[in-house]
Amino acid sequence: MKVALGVSGGIAAYKAAEVVRLLQDRGIRVQVIMTQGAQQFVRPLTFAALSGEKVITDMFAAGGDENSQPNIDSAIEHIAVAQSIDALLVVPATADILAKFAQGIANDFLTTLYLATTAPVVVAPAMNVNMWSHPATQANLELLRQRGVRIVAPGDGYLACGMTGPGRLAENDLIVAAAMEGLAASQELAGETVLITAGPTRERIDPVRYLTNRSSGRMGYALAEAALRRGARVLLVSGPTSLTPAGGAEVTRVESAEQMRQAVLKLLPEATIVIKTAAVADFRPQRAAEQKIKRKGAMSLELELTTDILAELAHSKRSQIIIGFAAETENVLENARKKLMSKSLDAIVVNDVSREGVGFDSDRNAVTIITHSEVIEVPETTKWEVAQRVLDQAVRLRKVPQAT
Ligand code: CTP
């Protein structure tokens, strides 16, 4: 197991030295990355001696010495490090680093690594009490929390600036415990291949028109990223969306329900878990017109049913855990339970799409996860959090496969 330990420029930087040792005591390799600011407080040599590894001190120095030209190996090292680590831990995390992480600013090795890695991220902030309670810092923390970053809250006490209050770096054992949690989470789906469908489908009416729905794909894309962070291989079959998939997901883009069906059936043998968030069209025009339909007068479209991909998967002989999603506007739980049975699923995640501000085309969601033995309410929260709860269930179902 390997942790990247980012050290940013605060007076608490020296405390990260002890964290290196505590992690090593647990058999974990530590790759230290120091920001320019951190090097004002502690010399890289301290961390190099403790970790037994070369300390990364800036974007271009990793592969060579000060006089050598940056080479391609060093310039892409952040990608190599990003892919090789099981967790990224930042001790101490300054207000500046939190702001850069939250806004996606990548102007040095540590901030670039943060964007490039799919491993769990743990930050231990330390700063002056006013900086900590400033709305800007709190808003950045909230954003990071929503995106799944674990935050080890600072303690209360006497601060180096002479003030007292929250801002003091958390105790080392709390920091190490959070890092261990991150590491455990990073392995939970190791060895699993999660097939996720996301977004809407488009059913052609003629060359310029189609039938579609309000799905944005956000739920499926959040699940893809969350599954990657838990160590899974992720196959994402996506209908048309404007979203960028998490790096590391193997993406197949499709348009129609039938294309989605073909892609899913092709990938199915590789999957161990299938999560179908896609809002697949239930109907499509019987025939797509070859030419643009002219505006001659009222017209009607003959629609036919698409194949229910989920039902087809579930009824075939299979070893995968299958989780469906259901959008309902009335009799929410009752209808979802019927779908769980009729599509012989292991779990169904139902959302009441009649509610304002959650579900379709929103960052937030409120769902109920129904398995054959449990009903789990997930009150309104971010889609990232919903993704975590759905994966918690996938992990449990995987351990104790349900009879369907
Ligand atoms: N689904 C599918 N193929 C379809 C339609 C739906 O695989 N042609 C999947 C969706 O991806 C979702 C689940 O079935 O995981 C439930 O979708 P939903 O639209 O809620 O249910 P339907 O079965 O279409 O039922 P109804 O529209 O009657 O509520």
XYZ file of C-alpha atoms and ligand atoms in Angstrom:
433
model
C 0.000 0.000 0.000
C 1.260 3.445 -0.836
C 0.183 6.856 0.416
C 1.134 10.176 -1.139
C 1.646 12.592 1.743
C 1.271 16.189 0.634
C 2.812 18.746 2.954
C 1.713 22.341 2.449
C 3.127 25.525 3.902
C 2.033 25.981 7.471
C 3.767 26.073 10.794
C 2.364 22.574 11.446
C 4.405 21.166 8.514
C 6.922 19.656 10.940
C 4.153 17.533 12.470
C 3.810 15.647 9.171
C 7.175 14.032 9.912
C 5.614 12.009 12.710
C 2.757 10.990 10.385
C 5.313 9.506 7.971
C 6.641 7.308 10.759
C 3.197 6.242 11.991
C 2.181 5.192 8.492
C 5.415 3.306 7.963
C 4.848 1.474 11.258
C 1.707 0.134 9.611
C 3.652 -1.171 6.630
C 2.638 1.653 4.314
C 5.018 3.231 1.791
C 4.979 7.007 1.907
C 5.783 9.294 -1.027
C 6.159 12.848 0.296
C 5.272 15.838 -1.868
C 6.121 19.291 -0.530
C 4.738 22.584 -1.793
C 7.059 25.571 -2.157
C 5.524 26.999 1.022
C 6.171 23.837 3.010
C 9.856 24.026 2.102
C 10.051 27.371 3.918
C 9.191 25.554 7.130
C 10.895 22.159 6.813
C 13.731 20.980 4.569
C 12.885 18.233 2.073
C 15.881 16.306 3.417
C 13.999 15.669 6.668
C 11.216 13.901 4.813
C 13.589 12.130 2.426
C 15.510 10.691 5.376
C 12.336 9.641 7.186
C 10.475 8.177 4.233
C 13.482 6.636 2.516
C 12.105 7.980 -0.783
C 12.935 10.963 -2.931
C 10.745 13.904 -1.956
C 8.883 15.587 -4.802
C 9.365 19.321 -4.453
C 8.011 20.730 -7.695
C 6.461 19.918 -11.001
C 9.611 19.616 -13.053
C 12.322 18.677 -10.605
C 11.087 15.183 -9.889
C 13.108 13.512 -12.634
C 16.281 15.552 -12.715
C 18.518 17.929 -10.814
C 18.339 21.719 -10.841
C 20.544 22.083 -13.896
C 18.950 19.484 -16.086
C 16.146 20.227 -18.477
C 12.818 18.930 -17.326
C 12.279 15.709 -19.209
C 9.036 14.110 -20.254
C 9.332 11.512 -17.495
C 9.330 14.132 -14.782
C 6.644 16.224 -16.438
C 4.215 13.318 -16.433
C 5.278 11.964 -13.078
C 2.166 13.338 -11.398
C 0.137 10.954 -13.580
C 2.352 8.011 -12.647
C 2.134 8.905 -8.943
C -1.624 9.490 -9.278
C -2.097 5.976 -10.598
C 0.235 4.255 -8.158
C -1.125 5.534 -4.840
C -3.890 4.061 -2.698
C -4.646 7.337 -0.908
C -3.624 11.003 -0.915
C -3.179 12.565 2.511
C -2.434 16.268 3.031
C -0.893 17.319 6.357
C -1.194 20.179 7.060
C -3.686 21.454 4.493
C -3.519 25.247 4.336
C -6.457 27.475 3.375
C -4.658 27.981 0.056
C -4.432 24.255 -0.733
C -8.083 23.722 0.218
C -9.099 26.578 -2.091
C -7.031 25.202 -4.959
C -8.405 21.685 -4.505
C -11.966 23.012 -4.342
C -11.570 25.147 -7.472
C -9.476 22.685 -9.453
C -6.441 24.960 -9.711
C -3.455 22.814 -10.638
C -0.297 24.915 -10.573
C 2.138 22.650 -8.784
C 2.751 18.961 -8.238
C 0.418 18.490 -5.267
C -2.566 20.307 -6.772
C -2.072 18.524 -10.099
C -1.839 15.184 -8.337
C -5.104 15.909 -6.523
C -6.907 16.368 -9.842
C -5.240 13.401 -11.465
C -5.789 10.765 -8.810
C -8.882 8.663 -8.280
C -7.612 7.419 -4.901
C -9.418 8.533 -1.714
C -8.270 11.939 -0.445
C -7.854 12.895 3.224
C -6.973 16.441 4.314
C -5.970 17.641 7.771
C -6.385 21.435 7.762
C -4.411 23.728 10.053
C -4.564 27.499 10.024
C -5.349 30.642 11.960
C -8.799 30.622 13.602
C -10.166 33.481 11.480
C -8.909 31.863 8.284
C -10.593 28.618 9.349
C -13.957 30.208 10.074
C -13.901 32.490 7.007
C -16.904 31.747 4.750
C -14.546 31.203 1.801
C -12.668 28.436 3.626
C -15.874 26.899 4.950
C -17.434 26.942 1.462
C -14.340 25.251 0.019
C -14.470 22.606 2.736
C -18.137 21.974 2.003
C -17.396 21.521 -1.702
C -14.594 19.092 -0.946
C -16.747 17.181 1.516
C -19.466 16.861 -1.128
C -16.920 15.408 -3.499
C -15.955 12.743 -1.014
C -12.794 14.255 0.479
C -12.365 13.154 4.104
C -11.661 16.107 6.354
C -9.900 15.615 9.672
C -11.284 18.596 11.573
C -8.699 20.731 13.362
C -8.680 20.833 17.127
C -9.330 23.760 19.437
C -6.465 25.311 21.277
C -3.603 27.748 21.389
C -2.398 28.571 17.872
C 1.044 29.615 16.685
C -0.382 33.036 15.747
C -1.174 33.688 19.422
C -4.931 33.230 19.118
C -6.983 30.413 20.561
C -9.781 28.521 18.818
C -10.216 25.945 16.067
C -7.370 25.719 13.567
C -4.836 23.517 15.320
C -3.798 20.467 13.304
C -5.722 17.397 14.527
C -3.875 14.860 16.650
C -1.729 12.454 14.645
C -3.679 9.356 15.670
C -6.877 10.908 14.254
C -5.076 11.776 11.019
C -3.626 8.285 10.673
C -7.018 6.692 11.470
C -8.647 8.757 8.693
C -5.868 7.762 6.296
C -6.389 4.095 7.182
C -10.125 4.482 6.555
C -9.345 5.990 3.177
C -6.994 3.123 2.391
C -9.565 0.520 3.431
C -12.186 2.211 1.246
C -9.758 2.251 -1.671
C -9.659 -1.542 -1.627
C -13.308 -2.348 -1.030
C -14.113 -2.948 -4.682
C -10.665 -4.117 -5.757
C -11.006 -6.994 -8.197
C -14.593 -6.025 -9.091
C -15.671 -4.745 -12.482
C -18.617 -2.392 -12.191
C -20.714 -1.816 -15.291
C -22.635 1.455 -14.991
C -25.158 2.893 -17.432
C -25.808 6.612 -17.297
C -27.685 9.457 -18.917
C -30.682 9.556 -21.217
C -31.084 7.863 -24.576
C -32.140 9.504 -27.816
C -34.617 7.877 -30.148
C -34.558 9.262 -33.661
C -37.700 10.645 -35.245
C -35.963 11.995 -38.349
C -32.418 13.303 -39.082
C -32.921 16.412 -36.906
C -35.401 15.355 -34.240
C -35.396 12.843 -31.438
C -37.240 11.757 -28.296
C -35.284 11.995 -25.072
C -35.743 12.746 -21.351
C -34.430 15.011 -18.590
C -31.692 12.725 -17.276
C -28.356 14.567 -16.957
C -26.190 11.503 -16.284
C -24.848 12.997 -13.031
C -25.879 10.075 -10.827
C -24.161 7.512 -13.057
C -21.034 9.629 -13.477
C -20.811 10.124 -9.686
C -21.133 6.353 -9.234
C -18.405 5.742 -11.800
C -16.010 8.056 -9.976
C -16.920 6.671 -6.552
C -16.441 3.061 -7.725
C -13.023 3.946 -9.176
C -12.036 5.449 -5.847
C -12.935 2.172 -4.165
C -10.568 0.295 -6.430
C -13.003 -1.090 -9.028
C -12.540 -1.318 -12.766
C -15.354 0.774 -14.199
C -17.134 0.262 -17.514
C -19.366 3.264 -18.177
C -21.996 3.045 -20.899
C -23.220 6.565 -21.378
C -26.032 8.140 -23.309
C -25.512 11.717 -24.560
C -24.473 14.034 -21.699
C -22.298 17.114 -21.340
C -20.328 15.558 -18.464
C -16.704 14.512 -18.396
C -16.225 11.011 -17.040
C -13.707 10.343 -14.275
C -10.250 9.486 -15.614
C -9.816 5.741 -15.521
C -13.390 4.850 -16.478
C -13.658 2.846 -19.715
C -16.380 4.691 -21.566
C -18.673 3.457 -24.340
C -20.828 6.216 -25.775
C -24.216 5.332 -27.169
C -27.289 7.153 -28.331
C -30.366 4.960 -28.569
C -31.836 2.402 -26.175
C -30.945 -0.335 -28.639
C -27.293 0.816 -28.818
C -27.206 0.903 -25.024
C -28.615 -2.629 -24.936
C -25.974 -3.898 -27.384
C -23.154 -2.242 -25.430
C -24.393 -3.612 -22.102
C -24.814 -7.156 -23.430
C -21.315 -7.045 -24.923
C -19.690 -5.864 -21.682
C -21.794 -7.942 -19.315
C -19.520 -11.027 -19.221
C -16.710 -8.828 -17.846
C -18.819 -7.299 -15.075
C -19.313 -8.504 -11.517
C -21.648 -5.668 -10.516
C -24.134 -3.874 -12.776
C -25.686 -0.540 -11.818
C -28.263 0.839 -14.219
C -28.826 4.522 -13.585
C -29.608 5.306 -17.228
C -33.028 6.689 -18.028
C -33.557 4.424 -21.000
C -36.360 5.400 -23.369
C -39.366 3.165 -22.966
C -40.744 4.053 -26.401
C -39.226 4.812 -29.773
C -40.726 5.806 -33.121
C -41.614 2.681 -35.048
C -39.628 3.975 -37.976
C -37.162 6.871 -38.091
C -37.870 8.984 -41.183
C -34.980 9.089 -43.675
C -35.634 12.747 -44.506
C -36.636 15.646 -42.307
C -40.401 15.545 -41.790
C -41.982 18.615 -43.364
C -44.334 20.933 -41.518
C -47.470 20.120 -43.387
C -50.009 19.873 -40.621
C -50.764 17.971 -37.442
C -49.102 14.600 -37.317
C -48.927 11.649 -35.014
C -46.050 9.339 -34.227
C -46.480 5.611 -33.851
C -44.294 4.522 -30.933
C -43.202 1.039 -30.077
C -41.716 -0.343 -26.846
C -37.951 -0.595 -26.496
C -36.483 -3.713 -24.925
C -36.186 -3.470 -21.146
C -32.429 -3.998 -20.821
C -32.499 -4.443 -17.085
C -35.216 -7.076 -17.175
C -33.380 -8.879 -19.962
C -30.151 -8.976 -17.909
C -31.796 -10.006 -14.715
C -33.744 -12.840 -16.275
C -30.748 -14.275 -18.072
C -28.568 -16.715 -16.152
C -26.016 -14.499 -14.479
C -23.636 -14.181 -11.588
C -23.571 -10.399 -11.329
C -25.079 -8.282 -8.592
C -27.649 -6.123 -10.392
C -28.854 -2.797 -9.051
C -31.569 -0.882 -10.866
C -32.809 2.659 -10.496
C -36.429 3.673 -10.636
C -37.933 7.056 -11.201
C -41.427 7.272 -9.778
C -43.946 10.044 -9.366
C -46.561 8.181 -7.279
C -46.815 5.122 -4.997
C -43.051 5.356 -4.937
C -42.093 2.487 -2.609
C -44.794 0.131 -3.774
C -43.904 0.580 -7.461
C -40.205 0.213 -6.738
C -40.764 -3.018 -4.847
C -42.716 -4.370 -7.809
C -39.796 -3.525 -10.118
C -37.336 -5.195 -7.710
C -39.337 -8.408 -8.002
C -40.449 -8.263 -11.628
C -36.930 -7.438 -12.904
C -35.402 -9.873 -10.331
C -32.854 -7.370 -9.110
C -30.632 -7.503 -6.044
C -31.483 -3.908 -5.162
C -33.395 -0.971 -6.541
C -32.715 2.689 -5.869
C -35.879 4.689 -6.144
C -36.281 8.418 -6.389
C -39.429 10.409 -6.277
C -38.987 12.603 -9.347
C -42.092 14.640 -8.571
C -40.101 16.472 -5.848
C -38.582 19.843 -6.749
C -34.802 20.297 -6.708
C -33.793 16.633 -6.513
C -33.434 13.824 -9.012
C -33.437 14.709 -12.709
C -31.066 17.416 -13.839
C -29.968 18.308 -10.315
C -26.819 17.859 -8.213
C -28.884 16.554 -5.362
C -30.976 13.513 -4.797
C -33.066 11.821 -2.120
C -33.544 8.098 -2.563
C -34.621 4.879 -0.931
C -32.500 1.795 -1.521
C -34.578 -1.380 -1.390
C -33.011 -4.834 -1.215
C -34.759 -8.130 -0.522
C -34.107 -7.737 3.188
C -33.712 -4.023 3.853
C -35.092 -0.573 3.147
C -32.496 2.190 3.479
C -33.594 5.820 3.384
C -31.052 8.307 2.037
C -32.457 11.778 2.832
C -31.719 14.657 0.474
C -27.992 14.997 -0.127
C -25.485 15.258 -2.981
C -25.405 12.675 -5.752
C -21.848 11.916 -4.633
C -23.148 10.865 -1.185
C -25.974 8.870 -2.751
C -23.353 7.106 -4.883
C -21.438 6.194 -1.702
C -24.540 4.687 -0.076
C -25.379 2.703 -3.221
C -21.825 1.337 -3.347
C -22.001 0.448 0.369
C -24.933 -1.780 -0.563
C -23.127 -3.205 -3.595
C -20.225 -4.161 -1.316
C -22.585 -5.833 1.163
C -24.511 -7.671 -1.535
C -21.256 -8.847 -3.062
C -20.162 -10.337 0.250
C -23.455 -12.137 0.824
C -24.954 -12.748 -2.628
C -28.728 -12.607 -2.439
C -30.901 -15.334 -3.794
C -33.286 -13.890 -6.385
N -34.522 0.277 -17.898
C -33.870 -0.497 -18.850
N -34.336 -0.554 -20.128
C -35.469 0.097 -20.470
C -36.149 0.871 -19.507
C -35.655 0.935 -18.227
O -32.845 -1.090 -18.540
N -35.874 0.029 -21.736
C -33.980 0.325 -16.537
C -33.474 1.683 -16.093
O -32.108 1.846 -16.399
C -33.704 1.660 -14.604
C -34.873 0.713 -14.438
O -35.008 -0.002 -15.656
O -32.612 1.100 -13.922
C -36.173 1.333 -14.096
O -36.530 2.317 -15.010
P -37.931 3.056 -14.938
O -38.069 3.959 -16.107
O -38.141 3.614 -13.562
O -38.919 1.832 -15.018
P -39.695 1.104 -16.148
O -39.358 -0.336 -16.045
O -39.476 1.771 -17.461
O -41.182 1.254 -15.629
P -42.252 2.437 -15.773
O -41.756 3.379 -16.817
O -43.490 1.709 -16.151
O -42.362 3.039 -14.413
